[in-house]
PDB file of C-alpha atoms in Angstrom:
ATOM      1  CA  UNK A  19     -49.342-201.550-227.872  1.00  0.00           C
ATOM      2  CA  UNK A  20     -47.777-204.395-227.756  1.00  0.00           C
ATOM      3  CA  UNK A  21     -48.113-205.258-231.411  1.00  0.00           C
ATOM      4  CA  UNK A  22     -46.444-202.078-232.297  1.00  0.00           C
ATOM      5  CA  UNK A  23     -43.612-202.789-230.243  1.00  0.00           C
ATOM      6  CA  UNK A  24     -42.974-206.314-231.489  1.00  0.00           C
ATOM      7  CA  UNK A  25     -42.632-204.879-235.121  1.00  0.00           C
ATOM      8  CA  UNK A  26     -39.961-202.243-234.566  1.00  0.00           C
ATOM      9  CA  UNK A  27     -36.598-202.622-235.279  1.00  0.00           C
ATOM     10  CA  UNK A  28     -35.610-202.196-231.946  1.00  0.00           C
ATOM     11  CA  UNK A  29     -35.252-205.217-229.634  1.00  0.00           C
ATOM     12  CA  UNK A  30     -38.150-206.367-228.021  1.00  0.00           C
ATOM     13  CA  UNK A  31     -37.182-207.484-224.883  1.00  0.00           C
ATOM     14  CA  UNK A  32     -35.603-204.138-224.358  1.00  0.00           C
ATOM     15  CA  UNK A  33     -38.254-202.063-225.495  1.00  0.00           C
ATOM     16  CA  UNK A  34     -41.036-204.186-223.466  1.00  0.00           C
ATOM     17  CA  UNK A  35     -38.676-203.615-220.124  1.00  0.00           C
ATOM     18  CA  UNK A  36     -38.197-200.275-220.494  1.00  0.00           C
ATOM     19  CA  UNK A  37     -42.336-199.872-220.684  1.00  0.00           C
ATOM     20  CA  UNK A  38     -42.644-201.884-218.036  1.00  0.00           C
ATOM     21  CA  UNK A  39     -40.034-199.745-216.149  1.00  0.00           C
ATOM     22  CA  UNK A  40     -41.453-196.463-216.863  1.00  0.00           C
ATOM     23  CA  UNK A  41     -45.105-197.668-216.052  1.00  0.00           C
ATOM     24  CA  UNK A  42     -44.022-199.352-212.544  1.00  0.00           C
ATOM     25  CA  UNK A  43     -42.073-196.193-211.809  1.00  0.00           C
ATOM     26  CA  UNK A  44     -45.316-194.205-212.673  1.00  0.00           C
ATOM     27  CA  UNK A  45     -47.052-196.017-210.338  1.00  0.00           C
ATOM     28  CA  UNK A  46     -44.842-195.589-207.893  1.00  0.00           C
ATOM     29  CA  UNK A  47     -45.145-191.798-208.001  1.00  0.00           C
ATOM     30  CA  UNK A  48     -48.889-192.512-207.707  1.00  0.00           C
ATOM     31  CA  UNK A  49     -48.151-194.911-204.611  1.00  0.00           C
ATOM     32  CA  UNK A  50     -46.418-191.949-202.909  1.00  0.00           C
ATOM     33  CA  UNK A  51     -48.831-189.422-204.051  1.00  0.00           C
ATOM     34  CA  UNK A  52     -51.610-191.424-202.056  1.00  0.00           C
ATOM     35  CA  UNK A  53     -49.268-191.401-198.453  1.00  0.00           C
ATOM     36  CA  UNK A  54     -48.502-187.785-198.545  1.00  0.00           C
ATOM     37  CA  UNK A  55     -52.553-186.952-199.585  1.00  0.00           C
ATOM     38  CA  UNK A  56     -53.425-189.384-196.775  1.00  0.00           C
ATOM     39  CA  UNK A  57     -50.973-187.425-194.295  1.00  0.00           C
ATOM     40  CA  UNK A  58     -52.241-183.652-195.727  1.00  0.00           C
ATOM     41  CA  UNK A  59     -56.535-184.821-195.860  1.00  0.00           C
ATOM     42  CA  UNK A  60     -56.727-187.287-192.902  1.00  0.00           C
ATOM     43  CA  UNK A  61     -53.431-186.076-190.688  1.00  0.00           C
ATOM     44  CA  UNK A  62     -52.700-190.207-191.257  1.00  0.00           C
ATOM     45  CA  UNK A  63     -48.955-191.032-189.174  1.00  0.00           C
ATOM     46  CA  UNK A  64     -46.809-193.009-191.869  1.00  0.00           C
ATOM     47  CA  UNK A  65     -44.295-194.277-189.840  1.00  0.00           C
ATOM     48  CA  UNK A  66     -41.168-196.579-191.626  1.00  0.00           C
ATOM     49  CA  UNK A  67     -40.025-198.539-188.458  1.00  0.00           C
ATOM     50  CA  UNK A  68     -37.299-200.433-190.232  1.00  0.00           C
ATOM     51  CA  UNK A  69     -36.013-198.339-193.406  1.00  0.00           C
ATOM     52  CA  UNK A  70     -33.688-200.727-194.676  1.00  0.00           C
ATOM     53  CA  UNK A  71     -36.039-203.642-194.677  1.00  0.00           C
ATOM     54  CA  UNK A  72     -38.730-200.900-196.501  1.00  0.00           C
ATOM     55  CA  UNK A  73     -36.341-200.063-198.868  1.00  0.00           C
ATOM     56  CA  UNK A  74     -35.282-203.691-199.510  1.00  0.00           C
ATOM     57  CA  UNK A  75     -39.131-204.707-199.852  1.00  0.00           C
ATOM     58  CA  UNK A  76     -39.601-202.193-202.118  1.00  0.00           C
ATOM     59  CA  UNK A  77     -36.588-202.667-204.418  1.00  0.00           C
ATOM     60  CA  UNK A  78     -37.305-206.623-204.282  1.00  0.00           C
ATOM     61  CA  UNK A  79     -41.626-205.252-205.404  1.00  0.00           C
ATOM     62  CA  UNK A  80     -40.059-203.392-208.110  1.00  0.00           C
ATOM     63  CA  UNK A  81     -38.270-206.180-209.471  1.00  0.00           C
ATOM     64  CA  UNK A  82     -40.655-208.462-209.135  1.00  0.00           C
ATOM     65  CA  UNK A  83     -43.313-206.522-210.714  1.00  0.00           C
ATOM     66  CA  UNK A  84     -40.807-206.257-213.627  1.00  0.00           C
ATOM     67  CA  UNK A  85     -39.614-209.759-214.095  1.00  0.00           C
ATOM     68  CA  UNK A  86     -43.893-210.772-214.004  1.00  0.00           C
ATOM     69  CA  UNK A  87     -44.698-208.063-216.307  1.00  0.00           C
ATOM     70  CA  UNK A  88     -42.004-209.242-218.512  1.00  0.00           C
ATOM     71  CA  UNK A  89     -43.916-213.054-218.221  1.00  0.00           C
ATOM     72  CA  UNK A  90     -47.230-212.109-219.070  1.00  0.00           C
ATOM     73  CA  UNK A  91     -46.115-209.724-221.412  1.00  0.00           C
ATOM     74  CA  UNK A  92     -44.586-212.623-223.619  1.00  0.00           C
ATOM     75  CA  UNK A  93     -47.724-214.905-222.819  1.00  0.00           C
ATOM     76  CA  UNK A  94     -50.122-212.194-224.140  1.00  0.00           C
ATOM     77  CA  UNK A  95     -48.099-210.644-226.923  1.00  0.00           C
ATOM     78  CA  UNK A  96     -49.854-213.917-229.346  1.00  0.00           C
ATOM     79  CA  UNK A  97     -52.898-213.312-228.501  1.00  0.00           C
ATOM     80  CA  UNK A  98     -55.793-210.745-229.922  1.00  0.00           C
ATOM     81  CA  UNK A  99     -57.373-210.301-226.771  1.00  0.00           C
ATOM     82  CA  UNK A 100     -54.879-209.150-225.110  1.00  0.00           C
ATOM     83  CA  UNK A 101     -56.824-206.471-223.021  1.00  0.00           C
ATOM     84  CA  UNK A 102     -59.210-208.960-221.763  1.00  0.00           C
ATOM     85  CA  UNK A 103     -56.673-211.261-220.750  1.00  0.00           C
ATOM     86  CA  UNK A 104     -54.809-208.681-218.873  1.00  0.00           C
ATOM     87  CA  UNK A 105     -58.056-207.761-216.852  1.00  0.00           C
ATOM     88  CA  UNK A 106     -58.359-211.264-215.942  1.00  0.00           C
ATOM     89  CA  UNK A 107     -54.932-211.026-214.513  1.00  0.00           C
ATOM     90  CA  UNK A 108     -54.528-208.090-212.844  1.00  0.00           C
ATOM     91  CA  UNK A 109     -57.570-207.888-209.917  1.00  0.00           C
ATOM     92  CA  UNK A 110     -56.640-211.141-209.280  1.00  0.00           C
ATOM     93  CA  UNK A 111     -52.962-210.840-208.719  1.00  0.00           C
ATOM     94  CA  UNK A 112     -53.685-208.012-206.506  1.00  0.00           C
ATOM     95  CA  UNK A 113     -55.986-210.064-204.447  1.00  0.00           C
ATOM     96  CA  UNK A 114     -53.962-212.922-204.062  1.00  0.00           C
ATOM     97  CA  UNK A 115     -50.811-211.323-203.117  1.00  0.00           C
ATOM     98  CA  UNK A 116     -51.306-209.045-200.388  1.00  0.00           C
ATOM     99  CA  UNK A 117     -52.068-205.622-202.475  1.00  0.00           C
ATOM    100  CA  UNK A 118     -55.600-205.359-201.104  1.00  0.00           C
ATOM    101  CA  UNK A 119     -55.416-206.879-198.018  1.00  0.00           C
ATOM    102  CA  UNK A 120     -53.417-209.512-195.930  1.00  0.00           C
ATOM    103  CA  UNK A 121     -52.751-213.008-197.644  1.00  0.00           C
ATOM    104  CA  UNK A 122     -53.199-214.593-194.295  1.00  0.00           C
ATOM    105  CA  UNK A 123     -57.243-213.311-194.174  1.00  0.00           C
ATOM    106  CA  UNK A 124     -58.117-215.330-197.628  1.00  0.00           C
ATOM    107  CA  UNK A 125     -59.453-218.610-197.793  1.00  0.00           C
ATOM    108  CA  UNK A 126     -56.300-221.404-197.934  1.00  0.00           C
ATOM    109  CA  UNK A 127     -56.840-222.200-201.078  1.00  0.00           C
ATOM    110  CA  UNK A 128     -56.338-218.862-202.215  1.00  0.00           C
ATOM    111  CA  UNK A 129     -53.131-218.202-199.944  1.00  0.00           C
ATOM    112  CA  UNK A 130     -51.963-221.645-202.107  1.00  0.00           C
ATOM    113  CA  UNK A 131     -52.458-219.036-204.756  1.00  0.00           C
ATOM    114  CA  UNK A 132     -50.717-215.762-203.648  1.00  0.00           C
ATOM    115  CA  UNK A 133     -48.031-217.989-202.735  1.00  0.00           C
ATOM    116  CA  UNK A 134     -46.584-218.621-206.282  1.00  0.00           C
ATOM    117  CA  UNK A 135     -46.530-215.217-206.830  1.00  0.00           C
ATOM    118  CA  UNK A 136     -42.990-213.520-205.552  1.00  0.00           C
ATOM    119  CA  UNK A 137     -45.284-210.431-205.045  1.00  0.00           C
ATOM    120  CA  UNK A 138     -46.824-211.793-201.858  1.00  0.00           C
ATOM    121  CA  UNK A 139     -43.617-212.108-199.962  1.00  0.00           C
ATOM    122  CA  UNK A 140     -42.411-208.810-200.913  1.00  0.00           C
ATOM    123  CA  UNK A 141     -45.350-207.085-199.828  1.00  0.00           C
ATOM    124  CA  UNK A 142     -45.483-209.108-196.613  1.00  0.00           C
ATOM    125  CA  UNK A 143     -42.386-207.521-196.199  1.00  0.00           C
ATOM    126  CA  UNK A 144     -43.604-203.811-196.258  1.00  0.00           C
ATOM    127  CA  UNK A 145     -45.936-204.331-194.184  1.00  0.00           C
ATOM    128  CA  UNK A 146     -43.639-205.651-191.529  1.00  0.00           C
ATOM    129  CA  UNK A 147     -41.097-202.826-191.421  1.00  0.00           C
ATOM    130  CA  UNK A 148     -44.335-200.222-191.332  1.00  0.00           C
ATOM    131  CA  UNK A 149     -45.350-202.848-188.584  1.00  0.00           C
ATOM    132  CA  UNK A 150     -48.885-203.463-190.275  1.00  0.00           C
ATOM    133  CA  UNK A 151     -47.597-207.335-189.567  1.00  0.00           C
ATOM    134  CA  UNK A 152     -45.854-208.808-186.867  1.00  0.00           C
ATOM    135  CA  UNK A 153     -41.982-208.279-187.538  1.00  0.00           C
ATOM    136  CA  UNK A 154     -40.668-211.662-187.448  1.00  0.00           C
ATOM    137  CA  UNK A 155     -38.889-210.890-190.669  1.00  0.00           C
ATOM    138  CA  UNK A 156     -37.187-214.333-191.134  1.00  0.00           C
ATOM    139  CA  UNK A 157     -34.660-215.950-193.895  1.00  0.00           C
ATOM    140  CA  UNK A 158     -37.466-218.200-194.388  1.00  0.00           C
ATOM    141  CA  UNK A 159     -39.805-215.477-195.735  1.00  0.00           C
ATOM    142  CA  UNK A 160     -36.724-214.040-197.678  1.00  0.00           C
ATOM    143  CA  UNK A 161     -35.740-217.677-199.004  1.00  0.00           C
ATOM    144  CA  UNK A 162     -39.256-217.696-201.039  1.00  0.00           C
ATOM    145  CA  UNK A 163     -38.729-214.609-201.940  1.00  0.00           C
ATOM    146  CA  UNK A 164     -36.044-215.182-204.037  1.00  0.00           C
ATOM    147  CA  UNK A 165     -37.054-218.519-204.852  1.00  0.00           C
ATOM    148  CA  UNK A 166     -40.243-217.798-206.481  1.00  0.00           C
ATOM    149  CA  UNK A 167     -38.592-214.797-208.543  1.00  0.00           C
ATOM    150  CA  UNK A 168     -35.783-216.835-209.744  1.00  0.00           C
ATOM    151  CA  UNK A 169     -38.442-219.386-210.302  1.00  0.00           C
ATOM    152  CA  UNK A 170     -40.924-216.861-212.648  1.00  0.00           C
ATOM    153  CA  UNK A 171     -37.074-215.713-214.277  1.00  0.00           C
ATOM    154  CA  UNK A 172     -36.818-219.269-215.454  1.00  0.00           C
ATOM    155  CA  UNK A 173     -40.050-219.316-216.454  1.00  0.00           C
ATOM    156  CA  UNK A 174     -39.832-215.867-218.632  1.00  0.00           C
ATOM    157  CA  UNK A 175     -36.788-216.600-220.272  1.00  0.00           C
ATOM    158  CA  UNK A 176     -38.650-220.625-221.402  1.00  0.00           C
ATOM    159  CA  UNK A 177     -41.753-218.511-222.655  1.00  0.00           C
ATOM    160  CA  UNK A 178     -39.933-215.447-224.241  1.00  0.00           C
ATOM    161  CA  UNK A 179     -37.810-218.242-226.250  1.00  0.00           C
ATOM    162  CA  UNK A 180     -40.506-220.495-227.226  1.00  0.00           C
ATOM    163  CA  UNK A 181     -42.637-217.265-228.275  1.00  0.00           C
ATOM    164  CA  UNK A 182     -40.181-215.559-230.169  1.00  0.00           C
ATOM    165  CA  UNK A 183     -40.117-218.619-232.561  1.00  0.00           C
ATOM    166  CA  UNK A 184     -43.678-218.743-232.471  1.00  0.00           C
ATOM    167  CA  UNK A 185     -44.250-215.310-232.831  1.00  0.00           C
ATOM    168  CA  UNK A 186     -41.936-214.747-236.076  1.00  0.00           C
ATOM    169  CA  UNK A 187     -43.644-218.286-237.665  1.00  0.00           C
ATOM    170  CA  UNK A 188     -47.336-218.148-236.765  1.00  0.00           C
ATOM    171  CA  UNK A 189     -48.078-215.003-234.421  1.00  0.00           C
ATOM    172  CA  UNK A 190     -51.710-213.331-234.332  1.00  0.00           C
ATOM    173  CA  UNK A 191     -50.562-209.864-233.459  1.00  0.00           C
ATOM    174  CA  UNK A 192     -53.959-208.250-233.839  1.00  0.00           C
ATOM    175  CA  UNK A 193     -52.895-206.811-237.254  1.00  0.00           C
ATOM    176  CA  UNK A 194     -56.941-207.563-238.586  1.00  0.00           C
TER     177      UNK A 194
END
């Protein structure tokens, strides 16, 4: 748990990103393990029309995945309901950024949404070069891309400073 990893001697921020890793990398396995099942039950074609932009998308999903884990990590580490909170995040997230469906099929207001989210792009972007989407892979799409990562980077390393004080002075970490 979280709590446990906050009290060890080892650094935190390390020790939170390496979880992180190895659970995004464990999903990944299950990500592939659903194509190839796909391809054996239902003789589905997975065709990657443009590998380097599917490899790009999925390097740039990765990372983002890590750097928003790394966030809401922080942001829930203070807090004793921390698996609540992280249910309220999670269906959501995939909603708004493309996981479940296409952004562009949600109401606007919720597109608003999925567009903070560096997650939405990314995905946009593996869906192009499997040609799901139009390919009209553009700078533009790339621009907020980066943008909106460097944007939740900034953000992470605020929060993880302004917890870490709070943490060590006043932090509820579910020890009762």
């Amino acid at each position: 748990t979280l709590v446990s990893i906050y009290l060890s001697p080892v650094n935190f921020k390390l020790l939170i990103f390496i979880k992180i890793l190895g659970n995004t990398f464990l999903a990944m396995v299950t990500f592939f393990v659903s194509f190839f099942m796909a391809k054996l039950l239902f003789n589905t074609k997975f065709i990657i029309y443009y590998p380097y932009l599917f490899c790009f998308a999925l390097l740039m999903t990765i990372i983002c995945f890590l750097i928003i884990s790394m966030f809401f990590s922080y942001l829930l580490t203070i807090s004793r309901k921390t698996g609540l909170y992280m249910n309220l995040l999670e269906i959501p997230i995939i909603y708004f950024c493309g996981l479940a469906f296409p952004v562009n099929i949600l109401p606007y207001q919720i597109q608003i949404i999925g567009k903070i989210f560096p997650i939405t792009y990314s995905i946009k972007l593996i869906r192009m070069s499997l040609k799901i989407e139009p390919v009209n892979v553009s700078f533009d799409i790339i621009f907020k891309l980066f943008v909106t990562l460097l944007l939740f980077v900034c953000l992470f390393v605020v929060v993880s400073k302004m917890f870490d004080s709070k943490i060590n002075i006043q932090g509820n970490l579910e020890m009762y």
